[in-house]
GROMACS .gro file of C-alpha atoms in nm:
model
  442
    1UNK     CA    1   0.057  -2.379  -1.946
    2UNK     CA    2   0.321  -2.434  -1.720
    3UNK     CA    3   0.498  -2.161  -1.522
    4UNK     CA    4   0.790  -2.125  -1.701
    5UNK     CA    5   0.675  -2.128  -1.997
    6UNK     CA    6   0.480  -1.872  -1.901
    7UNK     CA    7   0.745  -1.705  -1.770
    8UNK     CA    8   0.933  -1.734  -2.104
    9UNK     CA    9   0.628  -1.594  -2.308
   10UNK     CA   10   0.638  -1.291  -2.032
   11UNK     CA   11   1.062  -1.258  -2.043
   12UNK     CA   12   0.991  -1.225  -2.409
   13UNK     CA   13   0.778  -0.995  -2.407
   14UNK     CA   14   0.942  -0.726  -2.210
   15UNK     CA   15   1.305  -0.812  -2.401
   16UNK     CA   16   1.121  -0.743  -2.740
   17UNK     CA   17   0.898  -0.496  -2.665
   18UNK     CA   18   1.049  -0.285  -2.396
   19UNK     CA   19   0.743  -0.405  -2.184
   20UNK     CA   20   0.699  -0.299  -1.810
   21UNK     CA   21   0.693  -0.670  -1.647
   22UNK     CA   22   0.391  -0.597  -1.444
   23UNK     CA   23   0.214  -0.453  -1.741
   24UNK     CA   24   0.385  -0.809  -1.916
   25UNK     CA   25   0.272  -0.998  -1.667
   26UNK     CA   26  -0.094  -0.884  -1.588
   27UNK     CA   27  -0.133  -0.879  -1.996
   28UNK     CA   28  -0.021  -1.271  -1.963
   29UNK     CA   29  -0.179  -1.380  -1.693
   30UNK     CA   30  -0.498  -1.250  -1.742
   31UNK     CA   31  -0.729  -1.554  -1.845
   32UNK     CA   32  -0.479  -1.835  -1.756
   33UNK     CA   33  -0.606  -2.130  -1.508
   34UNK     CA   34  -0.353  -2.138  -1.280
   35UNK     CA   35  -0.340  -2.244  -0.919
   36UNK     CA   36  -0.126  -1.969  -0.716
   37UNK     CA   37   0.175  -2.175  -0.677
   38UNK     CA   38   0.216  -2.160  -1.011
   39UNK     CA   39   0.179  -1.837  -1.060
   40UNK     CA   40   0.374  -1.705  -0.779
   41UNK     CA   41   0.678  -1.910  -0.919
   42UNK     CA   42   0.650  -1.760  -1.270
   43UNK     CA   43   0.625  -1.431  -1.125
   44UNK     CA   44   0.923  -1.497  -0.911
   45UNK     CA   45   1.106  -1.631  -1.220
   46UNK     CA   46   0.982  -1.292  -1.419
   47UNK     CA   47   1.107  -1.053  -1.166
   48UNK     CA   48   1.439  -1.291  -1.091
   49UNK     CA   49   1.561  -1.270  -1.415
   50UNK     CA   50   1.510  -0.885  -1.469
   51UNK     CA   51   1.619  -0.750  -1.169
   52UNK     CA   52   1.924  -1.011  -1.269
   53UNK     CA   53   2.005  -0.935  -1.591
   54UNK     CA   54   2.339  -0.800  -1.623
   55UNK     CA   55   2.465  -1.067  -1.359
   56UNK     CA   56   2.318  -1.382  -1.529
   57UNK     CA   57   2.469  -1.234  -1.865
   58UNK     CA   58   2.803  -1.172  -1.716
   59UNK     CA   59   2.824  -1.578  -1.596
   60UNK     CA   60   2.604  -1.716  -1.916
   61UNK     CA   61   2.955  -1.528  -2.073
   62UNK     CA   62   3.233  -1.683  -1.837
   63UNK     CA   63   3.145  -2.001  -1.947
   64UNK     CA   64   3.002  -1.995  -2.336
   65UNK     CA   65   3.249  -1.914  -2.646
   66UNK     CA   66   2.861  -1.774  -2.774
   67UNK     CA   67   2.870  -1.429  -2.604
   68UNK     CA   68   2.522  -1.340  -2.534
   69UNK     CA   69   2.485  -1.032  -2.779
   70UNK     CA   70   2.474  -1.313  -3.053
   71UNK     CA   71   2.253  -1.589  -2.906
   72UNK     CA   72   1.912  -1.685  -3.013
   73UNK     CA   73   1.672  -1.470  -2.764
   74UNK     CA   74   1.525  -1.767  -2.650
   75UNK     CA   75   1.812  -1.959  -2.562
   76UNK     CA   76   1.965  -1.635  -2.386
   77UNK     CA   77   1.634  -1.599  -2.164
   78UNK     CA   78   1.600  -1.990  -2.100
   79UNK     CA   79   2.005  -1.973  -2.017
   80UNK     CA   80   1.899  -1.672  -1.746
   81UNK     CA   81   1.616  -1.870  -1.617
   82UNK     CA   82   1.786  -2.187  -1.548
   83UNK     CA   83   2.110  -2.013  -1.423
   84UNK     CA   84   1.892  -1.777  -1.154
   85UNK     CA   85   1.727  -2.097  -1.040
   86UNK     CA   86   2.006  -2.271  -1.022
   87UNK     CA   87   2.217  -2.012  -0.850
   88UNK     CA   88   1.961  -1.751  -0.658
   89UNK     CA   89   1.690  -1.953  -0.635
   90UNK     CA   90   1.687  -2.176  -0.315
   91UNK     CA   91   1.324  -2.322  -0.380
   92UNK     CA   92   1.415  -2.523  -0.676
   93UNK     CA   93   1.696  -2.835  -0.682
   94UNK     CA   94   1.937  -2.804  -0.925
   95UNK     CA   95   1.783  -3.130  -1.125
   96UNK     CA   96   1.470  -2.984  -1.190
   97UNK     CA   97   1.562  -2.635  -1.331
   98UNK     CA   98   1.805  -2.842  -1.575
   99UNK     CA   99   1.590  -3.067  -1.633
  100UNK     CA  100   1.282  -2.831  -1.680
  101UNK     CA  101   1.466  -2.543  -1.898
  102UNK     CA  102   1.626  -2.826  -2.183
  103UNK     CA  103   1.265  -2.947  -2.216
  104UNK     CA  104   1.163  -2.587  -2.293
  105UNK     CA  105   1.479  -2.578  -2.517
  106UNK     CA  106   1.363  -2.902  -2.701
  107UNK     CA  107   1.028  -2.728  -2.793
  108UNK     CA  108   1.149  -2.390  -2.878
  109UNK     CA  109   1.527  -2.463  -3.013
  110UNK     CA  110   1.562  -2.812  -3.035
  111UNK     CA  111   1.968  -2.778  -3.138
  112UNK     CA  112   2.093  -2.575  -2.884
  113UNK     CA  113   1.948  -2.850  -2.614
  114UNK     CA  114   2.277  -2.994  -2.595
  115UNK     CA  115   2.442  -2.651  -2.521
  116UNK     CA  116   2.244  -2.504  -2.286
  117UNK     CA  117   2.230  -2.849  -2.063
  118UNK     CA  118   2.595  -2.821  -2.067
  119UNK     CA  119   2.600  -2.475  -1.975
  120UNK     CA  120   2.407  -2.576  -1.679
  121UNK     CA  121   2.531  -2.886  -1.610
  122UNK     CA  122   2.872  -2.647  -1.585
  123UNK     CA  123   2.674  -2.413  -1.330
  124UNK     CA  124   2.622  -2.677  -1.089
  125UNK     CA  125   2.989  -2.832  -1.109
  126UNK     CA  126   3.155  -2.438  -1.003
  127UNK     CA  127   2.843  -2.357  -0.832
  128UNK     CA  128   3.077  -2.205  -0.491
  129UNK     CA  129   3.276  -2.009  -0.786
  130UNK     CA  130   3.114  -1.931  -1.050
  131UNK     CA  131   2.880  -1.655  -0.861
  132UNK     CA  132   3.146  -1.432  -0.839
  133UNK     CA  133   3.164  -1.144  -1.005
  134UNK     CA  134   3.574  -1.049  -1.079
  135UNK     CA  135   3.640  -0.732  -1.176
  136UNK     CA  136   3.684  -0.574  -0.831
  137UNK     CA  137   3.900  -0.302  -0.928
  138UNK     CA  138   3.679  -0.101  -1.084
  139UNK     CA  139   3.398  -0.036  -0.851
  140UNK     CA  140   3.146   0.109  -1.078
  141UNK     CA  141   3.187  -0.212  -1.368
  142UNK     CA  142   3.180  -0.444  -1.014
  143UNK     CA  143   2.854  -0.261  -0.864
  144UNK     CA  144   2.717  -0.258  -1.236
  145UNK     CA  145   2.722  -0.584  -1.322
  146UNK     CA  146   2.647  -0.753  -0.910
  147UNK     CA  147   2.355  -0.575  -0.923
  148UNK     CA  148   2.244  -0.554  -1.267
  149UNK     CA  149   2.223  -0.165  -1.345
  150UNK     CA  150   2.329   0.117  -1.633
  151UNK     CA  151   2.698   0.202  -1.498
  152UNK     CA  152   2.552   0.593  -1.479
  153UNK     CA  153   2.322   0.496  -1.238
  154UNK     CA  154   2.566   0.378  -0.993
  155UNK     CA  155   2.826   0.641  -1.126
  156UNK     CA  156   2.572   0.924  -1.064
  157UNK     CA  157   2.470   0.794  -0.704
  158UNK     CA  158   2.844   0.729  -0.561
  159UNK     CA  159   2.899   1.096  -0.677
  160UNK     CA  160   2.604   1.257  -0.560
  161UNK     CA  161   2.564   1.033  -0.210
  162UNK     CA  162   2.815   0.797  -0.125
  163UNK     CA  163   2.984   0.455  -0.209
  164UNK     CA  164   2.832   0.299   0.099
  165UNK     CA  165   2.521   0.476   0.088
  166UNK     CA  166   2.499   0.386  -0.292
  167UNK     CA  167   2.585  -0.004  -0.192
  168UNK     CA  168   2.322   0.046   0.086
  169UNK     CA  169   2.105   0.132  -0.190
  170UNK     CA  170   2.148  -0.151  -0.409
  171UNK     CA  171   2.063  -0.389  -0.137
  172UNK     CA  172   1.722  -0.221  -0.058
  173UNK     CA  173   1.626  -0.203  -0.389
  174UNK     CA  174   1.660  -0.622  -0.424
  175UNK     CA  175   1.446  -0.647  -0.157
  176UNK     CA  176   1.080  -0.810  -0.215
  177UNK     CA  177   0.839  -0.505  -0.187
  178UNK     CA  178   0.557  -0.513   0.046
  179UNK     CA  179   0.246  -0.495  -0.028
  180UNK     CA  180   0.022  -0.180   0.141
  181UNK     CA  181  -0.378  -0.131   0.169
  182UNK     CA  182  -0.506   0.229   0.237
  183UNK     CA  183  -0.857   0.178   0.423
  184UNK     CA  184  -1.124   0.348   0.267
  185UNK     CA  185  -1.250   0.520   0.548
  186UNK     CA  186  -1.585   0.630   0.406
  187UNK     CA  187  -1.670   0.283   0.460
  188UNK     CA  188  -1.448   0.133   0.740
  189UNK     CA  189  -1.205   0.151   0.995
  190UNK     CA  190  -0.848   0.013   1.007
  191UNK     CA  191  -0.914  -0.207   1.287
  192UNK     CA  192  -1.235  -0.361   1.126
  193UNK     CA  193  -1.117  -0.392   0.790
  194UNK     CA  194  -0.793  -0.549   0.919
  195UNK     CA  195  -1.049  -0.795   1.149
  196UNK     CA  196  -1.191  -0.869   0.789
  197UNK     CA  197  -0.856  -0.960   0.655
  198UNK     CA  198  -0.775  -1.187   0.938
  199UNK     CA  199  -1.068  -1.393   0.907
  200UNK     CA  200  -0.985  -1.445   0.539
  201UNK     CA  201  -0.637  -1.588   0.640
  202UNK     CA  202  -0.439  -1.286   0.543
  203UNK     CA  203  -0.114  -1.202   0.739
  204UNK     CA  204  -0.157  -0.804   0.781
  205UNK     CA  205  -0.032  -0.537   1.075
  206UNK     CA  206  -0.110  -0.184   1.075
  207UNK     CA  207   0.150   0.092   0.925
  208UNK     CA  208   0.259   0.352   1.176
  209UNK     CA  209   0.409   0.598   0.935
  210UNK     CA  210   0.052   0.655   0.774
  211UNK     CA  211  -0.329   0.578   1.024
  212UNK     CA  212  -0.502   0.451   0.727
  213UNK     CA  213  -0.233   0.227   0.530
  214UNK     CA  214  -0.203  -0.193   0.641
  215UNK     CA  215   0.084  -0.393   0.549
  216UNK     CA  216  -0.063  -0.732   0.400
  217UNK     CA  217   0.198  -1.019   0.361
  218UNK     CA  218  -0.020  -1.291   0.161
  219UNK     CA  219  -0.325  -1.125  -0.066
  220UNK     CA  220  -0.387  -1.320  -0.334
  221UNK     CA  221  -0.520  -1.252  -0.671
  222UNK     CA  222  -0.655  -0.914  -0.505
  223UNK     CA  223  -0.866  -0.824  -0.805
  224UNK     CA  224  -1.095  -1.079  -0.713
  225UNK     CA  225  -1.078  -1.034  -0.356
  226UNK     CA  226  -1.508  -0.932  -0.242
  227UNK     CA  227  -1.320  -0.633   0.023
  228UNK     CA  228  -1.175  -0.493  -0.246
  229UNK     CA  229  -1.492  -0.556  -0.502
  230UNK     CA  230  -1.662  -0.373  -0.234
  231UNK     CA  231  -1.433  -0.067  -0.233
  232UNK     CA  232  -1.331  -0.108   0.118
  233UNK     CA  233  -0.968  -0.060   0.071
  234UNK     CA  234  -0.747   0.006  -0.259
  235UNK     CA  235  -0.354  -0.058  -0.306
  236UNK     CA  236  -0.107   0.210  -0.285
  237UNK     CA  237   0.253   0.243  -0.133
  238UNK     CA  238   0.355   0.432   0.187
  239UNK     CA  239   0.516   0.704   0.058
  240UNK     CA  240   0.227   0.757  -0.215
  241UNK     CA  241   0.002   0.824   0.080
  242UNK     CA  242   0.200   1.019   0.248
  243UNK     CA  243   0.182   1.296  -0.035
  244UNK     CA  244  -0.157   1.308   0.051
  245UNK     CA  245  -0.107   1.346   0.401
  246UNK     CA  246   0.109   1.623   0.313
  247UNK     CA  247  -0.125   1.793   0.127
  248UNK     CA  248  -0.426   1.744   0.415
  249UNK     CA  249  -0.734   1.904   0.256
  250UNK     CA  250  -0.968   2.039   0.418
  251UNK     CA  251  -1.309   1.956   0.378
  252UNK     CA  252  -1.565   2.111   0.095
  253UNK     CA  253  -1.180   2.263  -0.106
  254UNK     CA  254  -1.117   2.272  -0.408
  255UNK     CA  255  -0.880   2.055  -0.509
  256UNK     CA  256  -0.691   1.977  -0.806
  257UNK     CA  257  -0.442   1.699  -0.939
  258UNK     CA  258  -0.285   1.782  -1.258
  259UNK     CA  259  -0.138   1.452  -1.334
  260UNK     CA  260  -0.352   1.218  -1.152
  261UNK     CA  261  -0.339   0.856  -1.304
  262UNK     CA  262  -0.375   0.591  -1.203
  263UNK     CA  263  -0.601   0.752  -0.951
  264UNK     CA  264  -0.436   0.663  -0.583
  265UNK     CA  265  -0.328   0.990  -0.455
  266UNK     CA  266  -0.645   1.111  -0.611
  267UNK     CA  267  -0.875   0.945  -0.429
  268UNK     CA  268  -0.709   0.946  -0.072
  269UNK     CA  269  -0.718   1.332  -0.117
  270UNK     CA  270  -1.109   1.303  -0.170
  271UNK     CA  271  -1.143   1.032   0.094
  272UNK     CA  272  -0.934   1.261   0.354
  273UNK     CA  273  -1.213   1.562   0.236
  274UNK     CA  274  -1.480   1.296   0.343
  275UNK     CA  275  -1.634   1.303   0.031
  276UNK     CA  276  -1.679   1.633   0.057
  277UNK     CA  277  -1.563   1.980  -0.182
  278UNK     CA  278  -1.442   1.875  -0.491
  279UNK     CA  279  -1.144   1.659  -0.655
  280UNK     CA  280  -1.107   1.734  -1.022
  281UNK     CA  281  -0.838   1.513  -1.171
  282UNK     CA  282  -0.637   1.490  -1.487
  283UNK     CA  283  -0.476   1.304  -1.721
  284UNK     CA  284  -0.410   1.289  -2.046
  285UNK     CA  285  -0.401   0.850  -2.142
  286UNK     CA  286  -0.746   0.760  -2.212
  287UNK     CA  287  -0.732   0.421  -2.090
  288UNK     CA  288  -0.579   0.582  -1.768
  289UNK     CA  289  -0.891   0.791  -1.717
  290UNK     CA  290  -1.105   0.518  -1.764
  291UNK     CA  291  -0.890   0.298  -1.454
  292UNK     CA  292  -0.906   0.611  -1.223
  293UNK     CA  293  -1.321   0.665  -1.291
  294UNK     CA  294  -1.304   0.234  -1.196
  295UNK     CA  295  -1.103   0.306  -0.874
  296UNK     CA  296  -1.368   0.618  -0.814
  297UNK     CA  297  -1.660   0.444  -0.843
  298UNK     CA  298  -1.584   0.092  -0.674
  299UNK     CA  299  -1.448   0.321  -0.362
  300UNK     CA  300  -1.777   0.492  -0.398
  301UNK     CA  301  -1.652   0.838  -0.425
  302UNK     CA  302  -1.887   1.129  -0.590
  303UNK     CA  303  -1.653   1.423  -0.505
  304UNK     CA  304  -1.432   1.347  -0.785
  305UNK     CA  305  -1.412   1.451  -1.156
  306UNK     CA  306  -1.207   1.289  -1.404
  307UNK     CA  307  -1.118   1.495  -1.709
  308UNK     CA  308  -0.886   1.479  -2.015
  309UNK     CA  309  -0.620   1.725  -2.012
  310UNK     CA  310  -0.291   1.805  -2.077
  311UNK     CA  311  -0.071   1.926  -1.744
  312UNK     CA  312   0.211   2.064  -1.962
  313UNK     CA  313  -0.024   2.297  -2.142
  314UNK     CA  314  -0.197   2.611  -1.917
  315UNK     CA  315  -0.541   2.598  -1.808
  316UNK     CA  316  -0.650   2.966  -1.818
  317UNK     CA  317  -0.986   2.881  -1.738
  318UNK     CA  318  -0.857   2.749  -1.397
  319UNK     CA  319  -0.630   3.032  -1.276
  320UNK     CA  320  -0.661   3.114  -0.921
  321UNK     CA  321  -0.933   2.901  -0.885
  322UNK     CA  322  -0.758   2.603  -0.660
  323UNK     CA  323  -0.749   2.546  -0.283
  324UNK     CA  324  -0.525   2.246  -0.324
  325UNK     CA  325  -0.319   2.171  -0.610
  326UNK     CA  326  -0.099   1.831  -0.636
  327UNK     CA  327   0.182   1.841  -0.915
  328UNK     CA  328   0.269   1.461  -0.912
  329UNK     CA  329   0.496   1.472  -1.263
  330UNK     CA  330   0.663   1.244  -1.431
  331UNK     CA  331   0.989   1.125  -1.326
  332UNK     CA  332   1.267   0.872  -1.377
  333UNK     CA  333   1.113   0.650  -1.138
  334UNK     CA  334   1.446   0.574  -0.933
  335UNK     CA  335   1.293   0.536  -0.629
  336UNK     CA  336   1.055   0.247  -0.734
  337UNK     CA  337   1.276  -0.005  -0.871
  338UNK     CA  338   1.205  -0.245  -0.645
  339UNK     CA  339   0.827  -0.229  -0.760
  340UNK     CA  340   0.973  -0.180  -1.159
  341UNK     CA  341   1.303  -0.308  -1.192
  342UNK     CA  342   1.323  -0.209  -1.614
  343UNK     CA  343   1.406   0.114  -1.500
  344UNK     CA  344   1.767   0.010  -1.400
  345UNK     CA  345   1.837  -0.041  -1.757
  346UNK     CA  346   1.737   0.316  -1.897
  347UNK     CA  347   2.004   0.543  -2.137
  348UNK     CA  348   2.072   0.809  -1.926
  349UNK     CA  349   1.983   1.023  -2.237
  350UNK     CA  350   1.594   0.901  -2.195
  351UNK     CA  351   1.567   1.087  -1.884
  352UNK     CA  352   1.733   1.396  -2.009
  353UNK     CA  353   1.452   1.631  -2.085
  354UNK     CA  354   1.237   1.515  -1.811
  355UNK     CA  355   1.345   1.829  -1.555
  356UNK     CA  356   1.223   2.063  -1.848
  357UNK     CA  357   0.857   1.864  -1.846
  358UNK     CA  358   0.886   1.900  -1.475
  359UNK     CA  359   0.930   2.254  -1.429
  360UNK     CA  360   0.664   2.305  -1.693
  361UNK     CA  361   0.408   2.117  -1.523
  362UNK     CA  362   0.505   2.292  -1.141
  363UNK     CA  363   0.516   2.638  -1.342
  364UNK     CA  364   0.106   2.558  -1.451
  365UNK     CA  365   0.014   2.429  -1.145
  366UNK     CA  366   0.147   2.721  -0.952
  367UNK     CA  367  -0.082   2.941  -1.125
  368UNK     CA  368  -0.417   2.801  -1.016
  369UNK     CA  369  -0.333   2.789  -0.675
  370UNK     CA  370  -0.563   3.053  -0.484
  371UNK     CA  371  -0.334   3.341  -0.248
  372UNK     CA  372  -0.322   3.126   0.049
  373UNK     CA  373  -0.371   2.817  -0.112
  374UNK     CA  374  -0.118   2.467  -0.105
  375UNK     CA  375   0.066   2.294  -0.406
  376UNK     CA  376   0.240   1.999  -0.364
  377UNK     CA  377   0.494   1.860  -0.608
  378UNK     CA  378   0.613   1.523  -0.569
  379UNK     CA  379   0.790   1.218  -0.741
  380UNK     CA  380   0.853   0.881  -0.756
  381UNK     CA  381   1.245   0.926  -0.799
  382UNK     CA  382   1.582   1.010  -0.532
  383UNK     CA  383   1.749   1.224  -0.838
  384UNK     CA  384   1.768   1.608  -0.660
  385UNK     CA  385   1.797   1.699  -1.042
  386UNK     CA  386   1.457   1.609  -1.054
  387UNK     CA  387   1.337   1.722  -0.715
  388UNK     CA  388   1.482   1.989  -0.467
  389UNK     CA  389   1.664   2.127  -0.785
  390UNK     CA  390   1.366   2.204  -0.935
  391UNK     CA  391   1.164   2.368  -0.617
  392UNK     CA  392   1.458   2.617  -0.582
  393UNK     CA  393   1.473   2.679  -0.958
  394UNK     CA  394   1.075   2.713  -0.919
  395UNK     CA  395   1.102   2.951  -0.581
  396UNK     CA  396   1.402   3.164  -0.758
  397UNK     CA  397   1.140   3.284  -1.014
  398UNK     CA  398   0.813   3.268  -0.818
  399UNK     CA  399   0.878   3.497  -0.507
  400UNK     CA  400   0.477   3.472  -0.428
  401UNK     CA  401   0.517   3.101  -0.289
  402UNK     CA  402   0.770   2.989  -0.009
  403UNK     CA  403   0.812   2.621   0.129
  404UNK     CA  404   0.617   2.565   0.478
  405UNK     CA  405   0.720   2.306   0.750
  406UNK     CA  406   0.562   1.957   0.705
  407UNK     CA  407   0.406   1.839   1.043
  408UNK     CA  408   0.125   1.604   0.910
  409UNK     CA  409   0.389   1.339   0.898
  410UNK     CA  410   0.669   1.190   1.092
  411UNK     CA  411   0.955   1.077   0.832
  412UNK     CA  412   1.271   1.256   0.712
  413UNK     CA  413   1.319   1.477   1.020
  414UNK     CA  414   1.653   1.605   0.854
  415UNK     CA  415   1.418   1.848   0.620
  416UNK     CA  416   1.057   1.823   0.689
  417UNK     CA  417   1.094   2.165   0.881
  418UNK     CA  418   1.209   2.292   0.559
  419UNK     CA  419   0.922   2.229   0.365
  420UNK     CA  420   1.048   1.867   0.188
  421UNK     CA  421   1.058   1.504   0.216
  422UNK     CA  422   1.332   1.313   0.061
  423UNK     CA  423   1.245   0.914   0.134
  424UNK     CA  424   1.487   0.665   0.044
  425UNK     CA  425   1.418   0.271  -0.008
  426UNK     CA  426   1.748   0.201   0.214
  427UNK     CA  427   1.660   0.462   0.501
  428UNK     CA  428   1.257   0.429   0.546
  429UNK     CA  429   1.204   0.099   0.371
  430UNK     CA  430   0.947   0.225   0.133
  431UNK     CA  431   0.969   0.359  -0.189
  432UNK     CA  432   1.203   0.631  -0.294
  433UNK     CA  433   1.000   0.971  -0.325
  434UNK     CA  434   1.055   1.305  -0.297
  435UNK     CA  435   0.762   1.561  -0.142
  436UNK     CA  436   0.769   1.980  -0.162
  437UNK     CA  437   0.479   2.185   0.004
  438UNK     CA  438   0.444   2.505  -0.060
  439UNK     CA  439   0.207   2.805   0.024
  440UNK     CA  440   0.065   3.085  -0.268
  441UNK     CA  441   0.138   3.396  -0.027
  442UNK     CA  442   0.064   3.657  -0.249
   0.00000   0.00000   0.00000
């Protein structure tokens, strides 16, 4: 199969099923012989075209009397394709993405051929013009639409940051994101693993931010790779690792990670114990227990317990028990786009209870933290609404834990003192996450 058509089975997929693309795209790719230049430009075509969406819509409308609401869904997502190679894409001449998206019209709706090579053909002709995006006077329609998001989502960041912070924003989130290792240290050490990855061809430098974590710039097909077969490093982002540097375990604790899938933080806590004490961690998606007991065993971990449970429901029989507890909870995920970029296109009203689940989760975990113990909370998202708001709601009512200073780590210097990390794609480059620790002191 060819790469965009593979792309156009994938685009598909996440328009009618409200797919994740990289849960689209590993579920496509899976048993597909294809050399990696192929795959990297269907990928690139994938990820184009969603981060794109509202944009290529918005020009796909300048220039067809058939608005896109109303077009056959394959014609709209072959019209997206061709216009972001055409326009965004500087790999690809202009002949070839015509030429290549009519064929895939031909086979898929032969009578709109004639329309959508016109469409194109049109693309080309304005090509210094047509890119722009003309509504200028409204700044949150102009932002929406240039950068493909909900108009909330911008509307909720100019308010709550800035317009040029927001703008900042938008620009780090298009931004290709990089690809981290965290060295299993059990088994190896930075340098030698990196020596490993050297002699395999791969462009890598070490991470300062985090002594176990390596930038790589061209891993292939990592699944496959024999270092990772052999459990010698796993994948994980910065500022994932860095909640586990936050929470520094000591070793033979008791540690406990209430939402835990799909495994990463879990299994840098029990690497940073040294295998030793004990990890138990939860989850409640069986398949998602199943890929964190994988990741245990191939890192060859055997402090760590994977169970099936619910973090929004108490535990009595763990009460008090905990040295360490992590409350990683789910979140809106708007500090990841780059990694997900579907989550630019959520109803503000899907994210609406997600504080309640939140402080449910944080009020549980607080109770099987030992007096003197650590809990962490932490998420994947920049909304305070979802973050600091919820650690002062949470401290208001729970007088027996304060925030402590964060030292382990050297990153938002602003409020690490006070007992918080807020990261930020545009200000530390990795992904947006928020961090809390606090200390049981009664």
């Amino acid at each position: 199969m060819k790469s965009r058509e593979l792309a156009l089975k994938v685009l598909l997929d996440i328009e009618e099923n409200n797919n994740y693309s990289n849960i689209a795209i590993n579920k496509h790719f899976k048993n597909i012989n294809m050399n990696n230049q192929d795959r990297g430009l269907a990928t690139e075509l994938i990820y184009g075209v969603v981060e794109n969406k509202y944009y290529l819509d918005y020009i796909i409308d300048k220039l067809s009397k058939i608005k896109c609401k109303k077009m056959n869904i394959y014609v709209k997502i072959l019209l997206r394709m061709g216009i972001y190679q055409i326009l965004l894409l500087d790999s690809i001449s202009d002949y070839a993405a015509v030429n290549e998206t009519v064929s895939l019209v031909k086979k898929y709706d032969k009578r709109s051929s004639g329309f959508v090579n016109a469409i194109l053909r049109n693309v080309i002709r304005q090509k210094d013009t047509i890119g722009e995006v003309d509504i200028k006077d409204d700044t949150i329609m102009y932002l929406s639409t240039r950068y493909s998001y909900k108009p909330w989502m911008i509307k909720n960041w100019i308010n709550n940051f800035s317009k040029e912070f927001t703008e900042d924003l938008l620009e780090a989130n298009n931004e290709k994101p990089s690809v981290y290792l965290r060295t299993n240290t059990l088994k190896i050490t930075r340098d030698e693993l990196i020596e490993k990855l050297i002699n395999e061809g791969v462009v890598c430098s070490k991470v300062p931010m985090v002594e176990e974590a390596i930038k790589v710039e061209n891993l292939k097909n990592i699944e496959n790779n024999q270092l990772f077969k052999d459990g010698l490093f796993t994948i994980q982002d910065i500022s994932s690792m860095i909640v586990g540097k936050v929470m520094n375990p000591k070793e033979n604790s008791l540690v406990l990670d209430v939402c835990s899938a799909p495994g990463g933080k879990t299994t840098h806590l029990a690497t940073l114990m040294n295998n030793t004490g004990q990890v138990i961690s939860r989850d409640i998606f069986e398949h998602k227990l199943k890929l964190i007991q994988s990741t245990v065993d191939r890192l060859g971990l055997t402090n760590v317990d994977v169970q099936s449970f619910d973090a929004s429901i108490l535990d009595e029989s763990s009460v008090d028990k905990f040295d360490y507890v992590l409350a990683d909870v789910p979140c809106s995920g708007l500090g990841i786009i780059r990694r997900k970029p579907e989550i630019k296109y959520k109803e503000k009203a899907e994210l609406k209870g997600l504080p309640d689940i939140q402080k449910t989760i944080l009020n549980n975990a607080s109770k099987y933290v030992k007096i003197g113990g650590t809990l962490v909370y932490s998420t994947c998202t920049i909304q305070d609404n979802e973050n600091i708001d919820i650690i002062n709601d949470f401290l208001a009512n729970n007088s027996n834990f304060t925030l402590v200073p964060i030292g382990e780590v050297k990153v938002d210097l602003d409020n690490q003192e006070n007992g918080y990390l807020k990261i930020y794609p545009n200000i530390h480059d990795i992904d947006g996450f928020f961090i809390a620790k606090l200390k049981r002191v009664r």
